[in-house]
């Protein structure tokens, strides 16, 4: 079955770089796109960026200068790196799958909580 | 595109039928999707493209609307339905979400 699992550090210091990994199973990264969505603590949802099935990437302009998404198809992994973290980047980070031809999120990972604090 | 959800909180009794609203700042055709998020869980999609059902989602959930005004209907709310509901648009980039409606027990 389709699964997405996020992993990464729970604590990041201000101004440092966040590195997260999304490991997928049950589908191929060359067949489906993976999107990153975050949720600041107690708040709503924000689309961050995406790794398309063909290897292209695109980013939310609000985060573009700080964000990078890459992948390793041999390991079924998608990576997120975001630099210059601040306290308002604290929250839960999800990787999600988007169905072919669609732009809604049909499968979500369990999320990883990231706290930005000194 | 901004999505405005109302009300922010809705208090209801199980068994009531309700409607949640999502209004877009410009026309988005039917490129609007609804999600449910229970505490400490990931969101799950309920309705795609304004009114299309999702496999495995109970039939008491339905959606309607086009253009700028959309509605999520829950026919006879069940105890497990008390959670937060979000809408999301896919008409233009960046993809955006509404701020959510919390459905709570009266």
CSV table of C-alpha atoms in Angstrom, one decimal:
chain,number,residue,atom,x,y,z
A,1,UNK,CA,0.0,0.0,0.0
A,2,UNK,CA,1.0,3.6,-0.4
A,3,UNK,CA,3.1,5.0,2.4
A,4,UNK,CA,5.1,8.1,3.0
A,5,UNK,CA,7.4,8.5,6.0
A,6,UNK,CA,9.1,11.7,7.0
A,7,UNK,CA,12.3,11.7,9.1
A,8,UNK,CA,14.6,14.4,10.4
A,9,UNK,CA,15.8,16.2,13.4
A,10,UNK,CA,13.3,17.3,15.9
A,11,UNK,CA,15.3,20.4,17.0
A,12,UNK,CA,17.0,23.0,14.8
A,13,UNK,CA,18.8,26.1,16.0
A,14,UNK,CA,17.9,29.5,14.6
A,15,UNK,CA,19.7,30.4,11.4
A,16,UNK,CA,20.6,26.7,10.8
A,17,UNK,CA,19.5,24.5,7.9
A,18,UNK,CA,16.6,22.0,8.2
A,19,UNK,CA,17.1,18.7,6.4
A,20,UNK,CA,14.2,16.3,6.0
A,21,UNK,CA,13.7,13.0,4.2
A,22,UNK,CA,10.5,11.5,2.8
A,23,UNK,CA,10.8,7.8,2.2
A,24,UNK,CA,8.0,6.4,0.0
A,25,UNK,CA,6.7,2.9,-0.7
A,26,UNK,CA,3.8,1.5,-2.7
A,27,UNK,CA,4.5,3.8,-5.7
A,28,UNK,CA,7.3,5.1,-7.9
A,29,UNK,CA,8.8,8.5,-7.7
A,30,UNK,CA,9.0,8.5,-11.5
A,31,UNK,CA,5.3,8.0,-11.7
A,32,UNK,CA,4.0,10.3,-9.0
A,33,UNK,CA,4.8,13.8,-7.7
A,34,UNK,CA,5.6,14.4,-4.0
A,35,UNK,CA,4.8,17.7,-2.4
A,36,UNK,CA,5.9,19.1,1.0
A,37,UNK,CA,3.3,20.8,3.2
A,38,UNK,CA,3.9,22.3,6.6
A,39,UNK,CA,1.7,23.3,9.5
A,40,UNK,CA,3.0,25.9,12.0
A,41,UNK,CA,2.1,24.9,15.5
A,42,UNK,CA,-1.7,25.4,16.1
A,43,UNK,CA,-2.1,27.0,12.7
A,44,UNK,CA,-3.2,26.1,9.2
A,45,UNK,CA,-1.5,24.4,6.2
A,46,UNK,CA,1.0,25.8,3.8
A,47,UNK,CA,2.3,24.3,0.5
A,48,UNK,CA,6.0,24.5,0.4
A,49,UNK,CA,7.2,22.9,-2.8
A,50,UNK,CA,7.2,19.8,-5.0
A,51,UNK,CA,9.2,17.2,-6.7
A,52,UNK,CA,7.5,16.2,-9.9
A,53,UNK,CA,7.5,12.7,-11.3
A,54,UNK,CA,9.8,13.9,-14.1
A,55,UNK,CA,12.4,15.4,-11.7
A,56,UNK,CA,11.3,19.0,-12.1
A,57,UNK,CA,10.8,21.1,-8.9
A,58,UNK,CA,8.8,24.2,-8.1
A,59,UNK,CA,8.5,26.2,-4.9
A,60,UNK,CA,6.2,28.5,-3.0
A,61,UNK,CA,7.5,32.0,-3.8
A,62,UNK,CA,7.3,32.8,-0.1
A,63,UNK,CA,9.9,30.2,0.6
A,64,UNK,CA,11.8,29.9,-2.7
A,65,UNK,CA,14.9,31.7,-1.6
A,66,UNK,CA,15.4,29.3,1.3
A,67,UNK,CA,14.1,26.0,0.0
A,68,UNK,CA,15.6,23.1,-2.0
A,69,UNK,CA,13.9,19.8,-2.9
A,70,UNK,CA,15.7,16.8,-4.5
A,71,UNK,CA,15.3,13.1,-4.7
A,72,UNK,CA,17.1,9.7,-5.0
A,73,UNK,CA,14.8,7.5,-7.0
A,74,UNK,CA,17.0,4.4,-6.3
A,75,UNK,CA,16.2,4.8,-2.6
A,76,UNK,CA,12.6,6.0,-3.0
A,77,UNK,CA,13.4,9.2,-1.2
A,78,UNK,CA,12.7,12.9,-1.5
A,79,UNK,CA,14.7,15.4,0.4
A,80,UNK,CA,13.8,18.9,1.7
A,81,UNK,CA,16.4,21.4,2.7
A,82,UNK,CA,15.5,24.8,4.1
A,83,UNK,CA,18.0,27.3,5.4
A,84,UNK,CA,18.0,30.3,7.7
A,85,UNK,CA,15.4,28.8,10.0
A,86,UNK,CA,13.6,31.0,12.4
A,87,UNK,CA,11.2,30.3,15.3
A,88,UNK,CA,8.2,30.8,13.1
A,89,UNK,CA,9.3,27.8,11.1
A,90,UNK,CA,8.4,25.6,14.1
A,91,UNK,CA,5.7,23.2,13.2
A,92,UNK,CA,4.9,19.8,11.6
A,93,UNK,CA,6.2,19.1,8.1
A,94,UNK,CA,4.4,16.6,5.9
A,95,UNK,CA,5.3,15.0,2.6
A,96,UNK,CA,2.3,14.1,0.5
A,97,UNK,CA,1.5,12.4,-2.8
A,98,UNK,CA,-0.5,14.0,-5.6
A,99,UNK,CA,-2.3,11.7,-8.1
A,100,UNK,CA,-1.4,11.8,-11.7
A,101,UNK,CA,-3.4,14.6,-13.4
A,102,UNK,CA,-4.6,16.0,-10.1
A,103,UNK,CA,-3.5,18.7,-7.7
A,104,UNK,CA,-4.9,17.5,-4.4
A,105,UNK,CA,-3.2,15.4,-1.8
A,106,UNK,CA,-4.4,11.8,-1.7
A,107,UNK,CA,-1.8,10.4,0.7
A,108,UNK,CA,0.0,12.0,3.6
A,109,UNK,CA,2.9,11.0,5.7
A,110,UNK,CA,2.5,11.0,9.5
A,111,UNK,CA,4.4,14.3,9.7
A,112,UNK,CA,7.6,15.3,11.5
A,113,UNK,CA,7.6,17.9,14.3
A,114,UNK,CA,10.4,20.4,13.9
A,115,UNK,CA,11.2,22.9,16.7
A,116,UNK,CA,13.4,25.9,16.0
A,117,UNK,CA,14.9,27.0,19.2
A,118,UNK,CA,18.3,27.9,20.7
B,1,UNK,CA,-5.6,33.0,-4.1
B,2,UNK,CA,-7.0,33.5,-0.6
B,3,UNK,CA,-9.5,31.1,0.7
B,4,UNK,CA,-11.8,32.3,3.6
B,5,UNK,CA,-13.5,29.6,5.6
B,6,UNK,CA,-16.5,30.2,7.8
B,7,UNK,CA,-17.4,29.9,10.5
B,8,UNK,CA,-14.1,29.5,12.3
B,9,UNK,CA,-15.8,27.3,14.8
B,10,UNK,CA,-19.1,25.5,14.7
B,11,UNK,CA,-20.7,23.8,17.7
B,12,UNK,CA,-23.2,21.1,16.9
B,13,UNK,CA,-25.0,18.2,18.4
B,14,UNK,CA,-24.4,14.7,16.8
B,15,UNK,CA,-27.1,13.9,14.3
B,16,UNK,CA,-27.4,17.5,13.0
B,17,UNK,CA,-26.7,18.2,9.4
B,18,UNK,CA,-24.3,21.1,8.7
B,19,UNK,CA,-22.7,23.1,6.0
B,20,UNK,CA,-19.2,24.6,6.0
B,21,UNK,CA,-18.3,27.5,3.7
B,22,UNK,CA,-15.1,28.2,1.7
B,23,UNK,CA,-14.9,31.4,-0.3
B,24,UNK,CA,-12.2,32.1,-2.9
B,25,UNK,CA,-10.7,35.6,-3.5
B,26,UNK,CA,-11.2,35.0,-7.3
B,27,UNK,CA,-12.8,32.4,-9.5
B,28,UNK,CA,-11.3,29.0,-9.2
B,29,UNK,CA,-13.8,27.0,-11.3
B,30,UNK,CA,-14.2,23.7,-9.4
B,31,UNK,CA,-10.5,23.4,-8.4
B,32,UNK,CA,-11.4,23.1,-4.8
B,33,UNK,CA,-10.7,20.2,-2.4
B,34,UNK,CA,-11.8,19.5,1.2
B,35,UNK,CA,-9.8,17.8,4.0
B,36,UNK,CA,-10.5,16.6,7.5
B,37,UNK,CA,-7.8,16.8,10.2
B,38,UNK,CA,-8.3,15.1,13.6
B,39,UNK,CA,-6.1,16.1,16.5
B,40,UNK,CA,-2.6,14.8,16.2
B,41,UNK,CA,-3.3,13.2,12.8
B,42,UNK,CA,-2.4,14.1,9.2
B,43,UNK,CA,-5.2,15.6,7.1
B,44,UNK,CA,-7.2,13.3,4.8
B,45,UNK,CA,-9.0,14.2,1.6
B,46,UNK,CA,-12.8,14.1,1.7
B,47,UNK,CA,-13.9,15.7,-1.5
B,48,UNK,CA,-12.0,16.5,-4.7
B,49,UNK,CA,-12.8,19.1,-7.4
B,50,UNK,CA,-15.6,20.6,-5.4
B,51,UNK,CA,-18.1,17.7,-5.5
B,52,UNK,CA,-16.3,14.5,-6.5
B,53,UNK,CA,-16.4,11.8,-4.0
B,54,UNK,CA,-13.3,10.0,-2.7
B,55,UNK,CA,-13.2,6.2,-2.3
B,56,UNK,CA,-13.5,5.1,1.3
B,57,UNK,CA,-15.1,8.4,2.5
B,58,UNK,CA,-18.5,8.0,4.1
B,59,UNK,CA,-21.4,9.2,1.9
B,60,UNK,CA,-22.6,11.7,4.5
B,61,UNK,CA,-19.8,14.0,3.2
B,62,UNK,CA,-20.7,15.9,0.1
B,63,UNK,CA,-19.5,19.1,-1.6
B,64,UNK,CA,-20.9,21.7,-3.9
B,65,UNK,CA,-20.0,25.0,-5.5
B,66,UNK,CA,-18.0,26.6,-8.3
B,67,UNK,CA,-16.4,29.9,-9.0
B,68,UNK,CA,-15.8,31.5,-5.7
B,69,UNK,CA,-18.3,29.9,-3.3
B,70,UNK,CA,-18.0,26.3,-2.1
B,71,UNK,CA,-19.8,24.2,0.6
B,72,UNK,CA,-18.9,21.1,2.4
B,73,UNK,CA,-22.0,19.3,3.7
B,74,UNK,CA,-22.1,16.7,6.4
B,75,UNK,CA,-25.4,14.9,6.7
B,76,UNK,CA,-26.1,13.8,10.3
B,77,UNK,CA,-22.8,14.5,12.0
B,78,UNK,CA,-21.3,11.4,13.7
B,79,UNK,CA,-19.1,11.6,16.8
B,80,UNK,CA,-16.0,10.8,14.8
B,81,UNK,CA,-16.6,13.9,12.6
B,82,UNK,CA,-15.6,16.4,15.2
B,83,UNK,CA,-12.3,17.8,13.9
B,84,UNK,CA,-10.9,20.6,11.7
B,85,UNK,CA,-11.9,21.0,8.1
B,86,UNK,CA,-9.7,22.7,5.5
B,87,UNK,CA,-10.3,23.7,1.9
B,88,UNK,CA,-7.5,23.9,-0.7
B,89,UNK,CA,-7.4,25.4,-4.2
B,90,UNK,CA,-5.5,24.0,-7.1
B,91,UNK,CA,-6.5,26.6,-9.7
B,92,UNK,CA,-3.3,28.5,-9.6
B,93,UNK,CA,0.1,28.6,-8.0
B,94,UNK,CA,0.9,28.6,-5.2
B,95,UNK,CA,-1.5,26.0,-3.9
B,96,UNK,CA,-3.3,27.5,-0.9
B,97,UNK,CA,-5.4,26.4,2.0
B,98,UNK,CA,-8.2,28.0,4.0
B,99,UNK,CA,-7.6,28.7,7.6
B,100,UNK,CA,-9.9,25.9,8.7
B,101,UNK,CA,-13.3,25.4,10.4
B,102,UNK,CA,-13.3,23.6,13.7
B,103,UNK,CA,-16.3,21.4,14.3
B,104,UNK,CA,-16.9,20.9,17.9
B,105,UNK,CA,-19.5,19.1,20.1
B,106,UNK,CA,-22.2,21.4,21.6
